[in-house]
Short mmCIF file of C-alpha atoms in Angstrom, two decimals:
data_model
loop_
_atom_site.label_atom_id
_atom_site.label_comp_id
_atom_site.label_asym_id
_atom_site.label_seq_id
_atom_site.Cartn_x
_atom_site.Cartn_y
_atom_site.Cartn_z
CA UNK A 1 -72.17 215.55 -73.13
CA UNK A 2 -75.06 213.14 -72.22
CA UNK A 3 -77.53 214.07 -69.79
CA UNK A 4 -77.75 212.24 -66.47
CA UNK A 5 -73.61 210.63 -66.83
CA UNK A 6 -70.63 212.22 -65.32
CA UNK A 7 -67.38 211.15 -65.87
CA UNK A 8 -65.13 209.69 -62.81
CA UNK A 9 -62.50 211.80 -61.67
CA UNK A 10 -58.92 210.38 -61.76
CA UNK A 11 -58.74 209.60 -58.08
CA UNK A 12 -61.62 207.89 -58.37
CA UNK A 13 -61.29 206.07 -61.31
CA UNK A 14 -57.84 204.63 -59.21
CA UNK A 15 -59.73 204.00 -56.09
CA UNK A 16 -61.85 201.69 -58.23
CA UNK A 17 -59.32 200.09 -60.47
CA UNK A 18 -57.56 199.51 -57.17
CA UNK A 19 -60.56 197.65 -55.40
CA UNK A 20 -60.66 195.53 -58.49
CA UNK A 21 -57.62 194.38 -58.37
CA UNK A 22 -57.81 194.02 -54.85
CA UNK A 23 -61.05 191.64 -54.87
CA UNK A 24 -60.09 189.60 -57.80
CA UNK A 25 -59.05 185.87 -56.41
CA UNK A 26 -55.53 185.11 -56.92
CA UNK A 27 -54.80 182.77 -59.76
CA UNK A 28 -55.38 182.22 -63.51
CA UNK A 29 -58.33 183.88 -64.98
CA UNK A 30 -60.93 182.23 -65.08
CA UNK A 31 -64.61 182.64 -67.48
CA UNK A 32 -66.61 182.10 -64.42
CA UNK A 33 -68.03 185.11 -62.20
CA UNK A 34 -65.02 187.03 -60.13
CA UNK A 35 -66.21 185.54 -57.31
CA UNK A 36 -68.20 182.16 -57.79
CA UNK A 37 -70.11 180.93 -55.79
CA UNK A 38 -69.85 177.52 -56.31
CA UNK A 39 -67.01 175.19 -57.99
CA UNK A 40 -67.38 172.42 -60.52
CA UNK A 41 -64.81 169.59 -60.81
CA UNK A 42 -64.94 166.58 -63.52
CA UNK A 43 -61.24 165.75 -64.41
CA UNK A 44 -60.14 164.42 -67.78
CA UNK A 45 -60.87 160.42 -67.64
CA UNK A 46 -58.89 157.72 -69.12
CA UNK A 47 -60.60 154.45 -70.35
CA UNK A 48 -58.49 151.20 -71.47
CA UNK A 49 -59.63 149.87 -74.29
CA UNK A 50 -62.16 146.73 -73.64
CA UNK A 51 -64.11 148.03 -70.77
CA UNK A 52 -67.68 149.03 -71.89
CA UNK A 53 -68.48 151.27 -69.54
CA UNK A 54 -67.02 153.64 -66.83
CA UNK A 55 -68.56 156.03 -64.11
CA UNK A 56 -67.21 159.15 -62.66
CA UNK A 57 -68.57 161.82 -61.03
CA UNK A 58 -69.07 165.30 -61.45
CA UNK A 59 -67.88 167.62 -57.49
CA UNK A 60 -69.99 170.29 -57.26
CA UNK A 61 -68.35 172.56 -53.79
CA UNK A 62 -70.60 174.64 -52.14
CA UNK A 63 -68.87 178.10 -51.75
CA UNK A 64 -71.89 180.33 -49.95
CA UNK A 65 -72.73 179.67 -46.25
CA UNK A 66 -76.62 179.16 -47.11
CA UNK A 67 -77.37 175.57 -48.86
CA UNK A 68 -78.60 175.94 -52.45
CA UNK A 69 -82.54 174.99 -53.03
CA UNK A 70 -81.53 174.09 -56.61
CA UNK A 71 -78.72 172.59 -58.51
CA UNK A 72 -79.19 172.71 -62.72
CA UNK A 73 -76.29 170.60 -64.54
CA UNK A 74 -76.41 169.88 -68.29
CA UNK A 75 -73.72 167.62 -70.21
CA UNK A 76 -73.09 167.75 -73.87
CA UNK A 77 -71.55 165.42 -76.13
CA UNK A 78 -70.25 168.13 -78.61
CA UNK A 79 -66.89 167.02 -79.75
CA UNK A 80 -67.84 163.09 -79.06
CA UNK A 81 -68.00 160.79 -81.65
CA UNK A 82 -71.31 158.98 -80.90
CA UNK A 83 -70.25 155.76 -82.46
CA UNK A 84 -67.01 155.81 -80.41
CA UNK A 85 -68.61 157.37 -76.63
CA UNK A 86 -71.64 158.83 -75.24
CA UNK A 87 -72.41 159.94 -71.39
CA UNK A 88 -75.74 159.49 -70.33
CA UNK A 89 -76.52 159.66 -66.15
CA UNK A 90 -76.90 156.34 -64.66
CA UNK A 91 -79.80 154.16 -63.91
CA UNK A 92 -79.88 153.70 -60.67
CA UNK A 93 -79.86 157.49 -60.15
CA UNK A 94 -78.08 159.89 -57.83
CA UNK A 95 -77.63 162.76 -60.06
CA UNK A 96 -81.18 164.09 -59.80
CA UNK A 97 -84.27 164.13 -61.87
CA UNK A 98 -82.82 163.92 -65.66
CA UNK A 99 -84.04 164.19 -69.05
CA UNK A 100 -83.03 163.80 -72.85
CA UNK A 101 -80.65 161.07 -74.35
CA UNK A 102 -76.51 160.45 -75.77
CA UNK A 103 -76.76 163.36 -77.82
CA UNK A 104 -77.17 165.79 -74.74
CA UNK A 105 -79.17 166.02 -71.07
CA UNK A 106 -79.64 168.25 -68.01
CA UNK A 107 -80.48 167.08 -64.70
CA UNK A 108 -82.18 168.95 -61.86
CA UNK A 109 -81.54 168.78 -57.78
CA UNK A 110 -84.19 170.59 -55.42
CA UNK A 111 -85.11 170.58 -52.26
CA UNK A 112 -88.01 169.13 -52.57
CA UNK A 113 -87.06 165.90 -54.79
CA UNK A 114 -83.28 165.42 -54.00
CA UNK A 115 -82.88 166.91 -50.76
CA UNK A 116 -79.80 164.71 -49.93
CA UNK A 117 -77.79 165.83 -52.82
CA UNK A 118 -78.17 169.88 -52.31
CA UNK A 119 -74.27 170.66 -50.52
CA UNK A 120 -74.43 172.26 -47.49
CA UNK A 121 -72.49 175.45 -47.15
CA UNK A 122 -68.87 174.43 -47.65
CA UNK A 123 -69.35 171.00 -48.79
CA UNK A 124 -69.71 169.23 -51.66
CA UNK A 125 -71.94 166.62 -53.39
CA UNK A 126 -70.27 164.01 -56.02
CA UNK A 127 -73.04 163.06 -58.64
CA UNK A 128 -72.56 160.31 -60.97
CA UNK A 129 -71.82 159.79 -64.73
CA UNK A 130 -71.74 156.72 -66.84
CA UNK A 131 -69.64 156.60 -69.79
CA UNK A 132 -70.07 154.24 -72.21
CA UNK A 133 -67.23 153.33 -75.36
CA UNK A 134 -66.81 151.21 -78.21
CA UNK A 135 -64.48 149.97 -80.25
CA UNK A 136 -61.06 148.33 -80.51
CA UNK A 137 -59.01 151.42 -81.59
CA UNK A 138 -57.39 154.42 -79.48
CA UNK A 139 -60.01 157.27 -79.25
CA UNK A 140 -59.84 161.03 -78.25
CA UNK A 141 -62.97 163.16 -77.85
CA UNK A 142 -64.50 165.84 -75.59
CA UNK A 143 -67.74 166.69 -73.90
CA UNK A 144 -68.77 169.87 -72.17
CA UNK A 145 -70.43 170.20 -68.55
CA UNK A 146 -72.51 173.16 -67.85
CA UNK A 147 -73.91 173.80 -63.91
CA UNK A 148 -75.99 176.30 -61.85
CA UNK A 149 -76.73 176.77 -58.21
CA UNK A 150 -79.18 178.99 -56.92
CA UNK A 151 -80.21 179.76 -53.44
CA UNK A 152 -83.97 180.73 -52.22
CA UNK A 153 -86.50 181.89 -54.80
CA UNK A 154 -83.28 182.66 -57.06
CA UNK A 155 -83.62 181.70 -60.53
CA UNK A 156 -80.12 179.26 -61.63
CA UNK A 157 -78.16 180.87 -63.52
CA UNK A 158 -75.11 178.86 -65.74
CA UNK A 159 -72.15 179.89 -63.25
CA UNK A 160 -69.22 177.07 -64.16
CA UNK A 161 -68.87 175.10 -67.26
CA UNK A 162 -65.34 173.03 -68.24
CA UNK A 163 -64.57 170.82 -71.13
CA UNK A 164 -63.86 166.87 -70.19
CA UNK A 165 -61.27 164.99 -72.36
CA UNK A 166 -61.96 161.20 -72.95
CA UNK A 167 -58.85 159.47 -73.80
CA UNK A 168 -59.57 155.15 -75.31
CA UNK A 169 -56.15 153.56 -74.25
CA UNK A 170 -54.82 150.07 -75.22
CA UNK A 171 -53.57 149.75 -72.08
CA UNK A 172 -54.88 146.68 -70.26
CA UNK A 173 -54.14 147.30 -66.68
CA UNK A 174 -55.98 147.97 -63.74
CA UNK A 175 -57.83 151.34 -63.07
CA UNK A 176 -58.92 152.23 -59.92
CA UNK A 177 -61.41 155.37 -58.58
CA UNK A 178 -62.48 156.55 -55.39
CA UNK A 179 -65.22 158.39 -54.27
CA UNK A 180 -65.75 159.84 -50.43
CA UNK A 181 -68.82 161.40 -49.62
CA UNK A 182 -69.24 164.65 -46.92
CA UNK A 183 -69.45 163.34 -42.91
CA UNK A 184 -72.84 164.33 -41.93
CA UNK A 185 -74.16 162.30 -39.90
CA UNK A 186 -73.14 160.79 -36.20
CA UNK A 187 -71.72 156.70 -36.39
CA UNK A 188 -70.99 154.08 -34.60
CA UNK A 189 -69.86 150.37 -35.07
CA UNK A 190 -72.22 148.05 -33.88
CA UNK A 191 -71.44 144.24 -32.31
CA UNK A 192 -71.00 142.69 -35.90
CA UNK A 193 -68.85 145.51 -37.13
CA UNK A 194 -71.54 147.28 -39.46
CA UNK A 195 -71.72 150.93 -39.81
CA UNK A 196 -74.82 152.33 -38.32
CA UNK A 197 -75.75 156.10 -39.17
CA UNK A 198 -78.48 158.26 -36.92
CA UNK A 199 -79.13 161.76 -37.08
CA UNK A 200 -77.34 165.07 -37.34
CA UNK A 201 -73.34 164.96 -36.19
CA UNK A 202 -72.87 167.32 -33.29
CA UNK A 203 -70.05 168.86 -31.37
CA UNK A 204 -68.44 166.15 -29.08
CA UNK A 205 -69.73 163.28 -31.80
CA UNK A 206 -68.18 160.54 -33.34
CA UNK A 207 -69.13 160.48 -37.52
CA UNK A 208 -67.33 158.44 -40.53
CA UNK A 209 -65.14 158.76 -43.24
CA UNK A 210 -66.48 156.53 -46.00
CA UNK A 211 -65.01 156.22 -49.57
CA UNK A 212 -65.79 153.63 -51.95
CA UNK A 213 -62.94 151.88 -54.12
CA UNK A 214 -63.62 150.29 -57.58
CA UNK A 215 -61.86 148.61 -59.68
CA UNK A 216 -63.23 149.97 -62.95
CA UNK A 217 -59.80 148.56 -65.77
CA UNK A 218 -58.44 145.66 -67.16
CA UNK A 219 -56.20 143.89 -64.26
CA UNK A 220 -56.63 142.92 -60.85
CA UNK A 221 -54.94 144.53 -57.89
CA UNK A 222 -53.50 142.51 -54.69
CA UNK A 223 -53.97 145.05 -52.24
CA UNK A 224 -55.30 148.69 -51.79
CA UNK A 225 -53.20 151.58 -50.05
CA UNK A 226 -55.84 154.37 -48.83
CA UNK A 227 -53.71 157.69 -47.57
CA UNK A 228 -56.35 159.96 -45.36
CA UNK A 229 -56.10 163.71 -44.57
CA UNK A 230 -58.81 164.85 -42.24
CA UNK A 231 -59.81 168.47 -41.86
CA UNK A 232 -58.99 170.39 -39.22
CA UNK A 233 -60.92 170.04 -35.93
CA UNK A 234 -61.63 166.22 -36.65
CA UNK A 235 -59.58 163.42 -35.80
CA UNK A 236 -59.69 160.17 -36.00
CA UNK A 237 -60.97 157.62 -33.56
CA UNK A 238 -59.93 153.87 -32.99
CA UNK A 239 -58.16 153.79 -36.51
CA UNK A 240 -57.43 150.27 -37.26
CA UNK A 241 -55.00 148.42 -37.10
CA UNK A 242 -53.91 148.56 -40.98
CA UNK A 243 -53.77 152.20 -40.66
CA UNK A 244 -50.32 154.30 -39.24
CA UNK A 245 -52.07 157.69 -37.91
CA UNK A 246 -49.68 160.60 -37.48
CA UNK A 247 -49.38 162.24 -34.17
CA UNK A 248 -51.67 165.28 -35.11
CA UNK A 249 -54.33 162.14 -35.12
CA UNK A 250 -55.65 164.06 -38.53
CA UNK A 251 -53.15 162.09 -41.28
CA UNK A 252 -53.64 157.97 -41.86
CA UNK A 253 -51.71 155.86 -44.39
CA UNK A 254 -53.96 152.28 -44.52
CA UNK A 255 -52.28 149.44 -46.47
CA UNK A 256 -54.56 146.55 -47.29
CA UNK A 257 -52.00 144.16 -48.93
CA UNK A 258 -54.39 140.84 -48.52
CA UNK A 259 -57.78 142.93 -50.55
CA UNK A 260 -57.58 142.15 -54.08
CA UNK A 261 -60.24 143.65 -56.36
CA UNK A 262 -60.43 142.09 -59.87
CA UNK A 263 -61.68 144.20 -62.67
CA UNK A 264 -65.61 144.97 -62.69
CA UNK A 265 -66.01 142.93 -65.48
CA UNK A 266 -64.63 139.70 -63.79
CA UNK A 267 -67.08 139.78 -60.64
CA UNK A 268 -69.96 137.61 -61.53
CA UNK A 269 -69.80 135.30 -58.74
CA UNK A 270 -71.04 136.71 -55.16
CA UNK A 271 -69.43 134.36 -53.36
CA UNK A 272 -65.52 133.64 -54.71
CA UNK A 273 -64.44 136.19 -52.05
CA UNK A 274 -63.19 138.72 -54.05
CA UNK A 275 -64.70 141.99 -55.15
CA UNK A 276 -64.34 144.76 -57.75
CA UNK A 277 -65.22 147.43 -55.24
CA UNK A 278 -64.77 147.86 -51.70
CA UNK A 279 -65.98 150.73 -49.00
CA UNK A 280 -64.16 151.79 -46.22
CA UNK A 281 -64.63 153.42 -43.20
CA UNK A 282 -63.23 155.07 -40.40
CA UNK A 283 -64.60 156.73 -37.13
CA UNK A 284 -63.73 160.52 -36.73
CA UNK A 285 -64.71 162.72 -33.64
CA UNK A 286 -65.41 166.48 -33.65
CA UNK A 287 -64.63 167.86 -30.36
CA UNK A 288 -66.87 169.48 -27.85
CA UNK A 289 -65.84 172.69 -28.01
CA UNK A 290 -66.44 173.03 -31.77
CA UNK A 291 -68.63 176.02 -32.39
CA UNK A 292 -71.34 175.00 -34.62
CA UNK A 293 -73.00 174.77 -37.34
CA UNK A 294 -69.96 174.69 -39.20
CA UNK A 295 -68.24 173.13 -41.95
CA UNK A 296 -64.32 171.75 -41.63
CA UNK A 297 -63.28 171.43 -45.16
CA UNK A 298 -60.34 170.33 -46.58
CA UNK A 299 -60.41 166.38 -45.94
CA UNK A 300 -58.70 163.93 -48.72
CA UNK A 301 -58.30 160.76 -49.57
CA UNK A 302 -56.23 159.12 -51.81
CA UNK A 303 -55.93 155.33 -53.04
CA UNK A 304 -53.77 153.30 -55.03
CA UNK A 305 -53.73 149.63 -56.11
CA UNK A 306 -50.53 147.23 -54.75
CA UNK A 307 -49.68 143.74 -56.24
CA UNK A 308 -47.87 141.22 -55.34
CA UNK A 309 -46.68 137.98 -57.49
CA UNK A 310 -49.69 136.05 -56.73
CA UNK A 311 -52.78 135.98 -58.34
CA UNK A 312 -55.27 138.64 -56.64
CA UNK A 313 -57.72 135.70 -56.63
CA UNK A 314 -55.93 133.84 -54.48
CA UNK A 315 -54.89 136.64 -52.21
CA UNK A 316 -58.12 136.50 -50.48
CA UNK A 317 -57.04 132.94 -49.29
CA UNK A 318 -53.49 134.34 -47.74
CA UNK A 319 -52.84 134.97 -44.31
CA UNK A 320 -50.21 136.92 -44.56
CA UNK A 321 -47.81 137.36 -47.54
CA UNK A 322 -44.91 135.08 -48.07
CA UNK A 323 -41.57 135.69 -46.71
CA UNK A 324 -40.32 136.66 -50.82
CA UNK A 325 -43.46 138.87 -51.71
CA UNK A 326 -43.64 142.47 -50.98
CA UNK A 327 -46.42 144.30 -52.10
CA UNK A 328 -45.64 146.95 -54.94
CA UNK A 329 -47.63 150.35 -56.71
CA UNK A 330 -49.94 148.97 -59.28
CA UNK A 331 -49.88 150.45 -62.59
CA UNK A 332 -53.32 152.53 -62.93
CA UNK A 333 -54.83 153.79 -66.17
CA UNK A 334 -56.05 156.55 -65.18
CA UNK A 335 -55.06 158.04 -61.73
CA UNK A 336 -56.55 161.31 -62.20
CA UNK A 337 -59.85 159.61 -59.93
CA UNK A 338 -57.54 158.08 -57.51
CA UNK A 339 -58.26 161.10 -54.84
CA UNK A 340 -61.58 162.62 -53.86
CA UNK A 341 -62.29 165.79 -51.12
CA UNK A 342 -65.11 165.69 -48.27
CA UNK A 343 -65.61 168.03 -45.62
CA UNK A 344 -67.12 167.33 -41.79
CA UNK A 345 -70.25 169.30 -41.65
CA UNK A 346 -70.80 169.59 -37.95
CA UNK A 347 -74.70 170.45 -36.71
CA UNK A 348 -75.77 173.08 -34.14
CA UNK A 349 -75.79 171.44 -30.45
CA UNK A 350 -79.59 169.81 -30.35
CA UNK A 351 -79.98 171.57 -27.21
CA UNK A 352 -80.27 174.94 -28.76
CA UNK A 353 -76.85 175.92 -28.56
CA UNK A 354 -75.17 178.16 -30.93
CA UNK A 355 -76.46 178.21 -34.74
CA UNK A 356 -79.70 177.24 -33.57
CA UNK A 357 -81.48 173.53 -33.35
CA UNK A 358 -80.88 171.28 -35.94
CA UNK A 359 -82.61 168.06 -34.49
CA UNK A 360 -81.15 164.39 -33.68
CA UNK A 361 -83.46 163.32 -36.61
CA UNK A 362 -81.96 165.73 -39.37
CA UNK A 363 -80.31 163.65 -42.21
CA UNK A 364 -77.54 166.09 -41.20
CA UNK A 365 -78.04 168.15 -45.15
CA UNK A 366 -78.27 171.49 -43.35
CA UNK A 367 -77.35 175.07 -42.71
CA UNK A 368 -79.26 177.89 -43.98
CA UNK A 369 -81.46 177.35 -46.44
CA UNK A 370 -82.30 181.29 -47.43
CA UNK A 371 -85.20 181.69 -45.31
CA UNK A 372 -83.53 183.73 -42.55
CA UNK A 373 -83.19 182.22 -38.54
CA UNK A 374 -79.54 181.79 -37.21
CA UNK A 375 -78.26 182.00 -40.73
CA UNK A 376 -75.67 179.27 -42.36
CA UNK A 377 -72.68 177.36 -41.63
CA UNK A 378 -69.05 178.99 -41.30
CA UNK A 379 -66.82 177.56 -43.90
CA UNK A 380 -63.20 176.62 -42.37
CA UNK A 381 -60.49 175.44 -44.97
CA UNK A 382 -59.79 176.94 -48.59
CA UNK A 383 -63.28 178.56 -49.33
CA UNK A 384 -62.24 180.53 -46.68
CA UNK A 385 -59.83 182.37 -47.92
CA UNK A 386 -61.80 183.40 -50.56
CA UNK A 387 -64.54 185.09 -48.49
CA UNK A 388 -61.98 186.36 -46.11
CA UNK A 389 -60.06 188.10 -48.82
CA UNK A 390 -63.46 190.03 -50.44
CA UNK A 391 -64.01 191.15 -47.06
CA UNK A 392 -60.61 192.50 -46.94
CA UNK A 393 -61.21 194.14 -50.01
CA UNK A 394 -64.34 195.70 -49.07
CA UNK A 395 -63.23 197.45 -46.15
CA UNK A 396 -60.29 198.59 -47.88
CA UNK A 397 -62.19 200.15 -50.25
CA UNK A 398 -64.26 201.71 -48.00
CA UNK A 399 -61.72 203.66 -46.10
CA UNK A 400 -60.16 204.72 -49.55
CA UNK A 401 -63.39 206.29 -50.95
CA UNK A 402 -63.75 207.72 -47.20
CA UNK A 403 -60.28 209.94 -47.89
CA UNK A 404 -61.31 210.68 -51.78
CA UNK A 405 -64.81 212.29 -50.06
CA UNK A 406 -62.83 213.95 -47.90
CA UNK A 407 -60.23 215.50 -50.19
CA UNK A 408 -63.03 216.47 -52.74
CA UNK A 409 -64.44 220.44 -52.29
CA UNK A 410 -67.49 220.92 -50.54
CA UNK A 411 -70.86 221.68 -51.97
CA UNK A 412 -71.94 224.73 -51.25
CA UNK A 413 -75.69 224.76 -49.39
CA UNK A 414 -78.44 224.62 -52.05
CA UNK A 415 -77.17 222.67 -54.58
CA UNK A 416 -77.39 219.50 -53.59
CA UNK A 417 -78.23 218.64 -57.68
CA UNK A 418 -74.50 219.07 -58.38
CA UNK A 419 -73.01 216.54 -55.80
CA UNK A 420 -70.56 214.86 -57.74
CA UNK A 421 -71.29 211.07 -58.48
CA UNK A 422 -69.16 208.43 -57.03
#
């Protein structure tokens, strides 16, 4: 028998088989850690064929309630034929500082070069990827996504990888993608109706929903139909007046019938009046009673393209539809990027309140950041459950080993060497 090892005794051996079935997250397994601490999302993407280029974004959710002080992401080609499809991250940035070429890069997010782009706890940061194809035949290939988070003077670790299918489609219609980013920061409309964004969003403030719509296929859309879903403890203020808000003031279906967006590739003049992508927003108000910092997570938005029998050029021009001409669902290549998740990340009162100070001037990224004070954000929504159910666990547990301690035989006085190891 080795020196130094005991073996478990049935009832414990249970107790622990029972605790890890007890803390293991309901669902399908999963190769990630039993209880991640962050998510990565990059759905399967559909390209028709004769569009050169297409961007979507990797959703990184922040599961802890500190913000990370790194992010680590790599993205390999592996199963892409280069001469068909590479990824590479996009010029004008917003995925971090990258490196390397087609045939495989990594890009890093701190806190001291891409603050902005770090999620605070519960929220979640969209970074983007450009996809570039060639060739006039149907194509299917893959590439794989690795990621990392790591919090304080933790070195990342690889914590969430996935395989993305890229599907060439002769298919020439339109294809549409949204993206909304997290509400951070406190809004209002000004005289000219611009969006104007200052500091931190407090309890009792008014922030905005914005989500940017592109037209990224072959065919022009007549319209746009945006369907909203706020989190809970938001709601929406002044919607207008293309927008039917339910009476929970939380749920918004927005039909834009007179927007057309033509196809990416068709808008090279500035000023036809028509667009291939559009950005939307809406006021939202947190109440004053909120208890902050905290996160509400668990806002959507979905969007779908509408036609009409008129050109979308000359839908711009309309000012209103004719009597004969209702608009209908667009066909979509791909509407696996037609919805996109955002939380509300609501600051600590300025005044010192509860959670601490976080400032009128913050850019509104905080929450803990691992170096101790008032600690970070609650996390409403479906990372709750998560955290609530481990805690469950764990104080299950502990009462369980309490009555195995109990039921075991007492060591007598003077041996304390042959406590049995639990």
């Amino acid at each position: 028998m080795a020196v130094g090892h005991r073996r478990l005794t049935r009832s414990v051996a249970a107790a622990l088989l029972l605790l890890a079935g007890m803390a293991a997250p309901a669902g399908p397994a999963s190769a990630v850690e039993p209880s991640p601490t962050f998510a990565l999302d990059l759905p399967d993407t559909t390209i028709p064929l004769g569009v050169a280029k297409k961007r979507v974004h990797l959703k990184l959710t922040n599961l802890t309630d500190e913000t990370p002080t790194e992010i680590l992401f790599y993205v390999r080609p592996k199963e892409l034929d280069e001469a068909r499809a590479h990824v590479i991250w996009p010029q004008g940035g917003g995925s971090g500082e990258c490196d390397g070429d087609t045939a495989g890069f990594y890009c890093r997010i701190g806190s001291s070069s891409s603050p902005e782009l770090l999620p605070a706890p519960g929220g979640t940061v969209d970074l983007p990827l450009d996809i570039h194809v060639r060739g006039d035949e149907p194509y299917e290939g893959r590439f794989h996504v690795e990621a990392g988070m790591a919090w304080g003077g933790e070195k990342v670790q690889i914590t969430a990888s996935d395989w993305v299918t890229l599907r060439l489609v002769d298919e020439p219609e339109a294809d549409l993608s949204v993206v909304a980013p997290d509400v951070k920061q406190s809004a209002r409309v000004d005289a000219d109706g611009r969006l104007e964004l200052s500091g931190a969003l407090h309890p009792g403030g008014t922030g905005a929903v914005r989500y940017r719509v592109v037209n990224q296929g072959r065919k022009a859309v007549g319209g746009i139909k945006a369907t909203l879903r706020l989190p809970e403890g938001a709601q929406f203020t002044r919607p207008p007046k293309e927008c039917a808000v339910g009476t929970d003031q939380r749920s918004a279906v927005c039909t834009y019938d007179k927007l057309p967006l033509v196809p990416v590739g068709q808008d090279t003049d500035p000023d036809d009046g028509t667009y291939s992508a559009v950005e939307f927003h809406h006021l939202v108000t947190v109440p004053a009673a909120t208890k902050a910092p905290v996160t509400l997570a668990g806002g959507t938005v979905q969007v779908e393209g509408l036609t009409g029998s008129a050109d979308a050029r000359s839908a711009a021009e309309r000012a209103e539809l004719p009597a004969n001409v209702i608009a209908v669902r667009a066909a979509d290549v791909d509407a696996d990027d037609n919805q996109d998740g955002y939380a509300v990340v609501v600051a600590a009162p300025a005044d010192g309140g509860d959670g601490g100070d976080n400032g009128d001037g913050d850019d509104g990224n905080g929450g803990g950041s691992g170096g101790g004070g008032g600690g970070g954000l609650p996390i409403t929504g479906p990372a709750a459950g998560l955290i609530a159910g481990t805690g469950l666990a764990l104080v299950a547990g502990g009462g369980i080993m309490l009555l195995l301690a109990r039921r075991r035989r007492p060591v007598p006085a003077g041996h304390g060497d042959e406590t049995p190891a639990v």
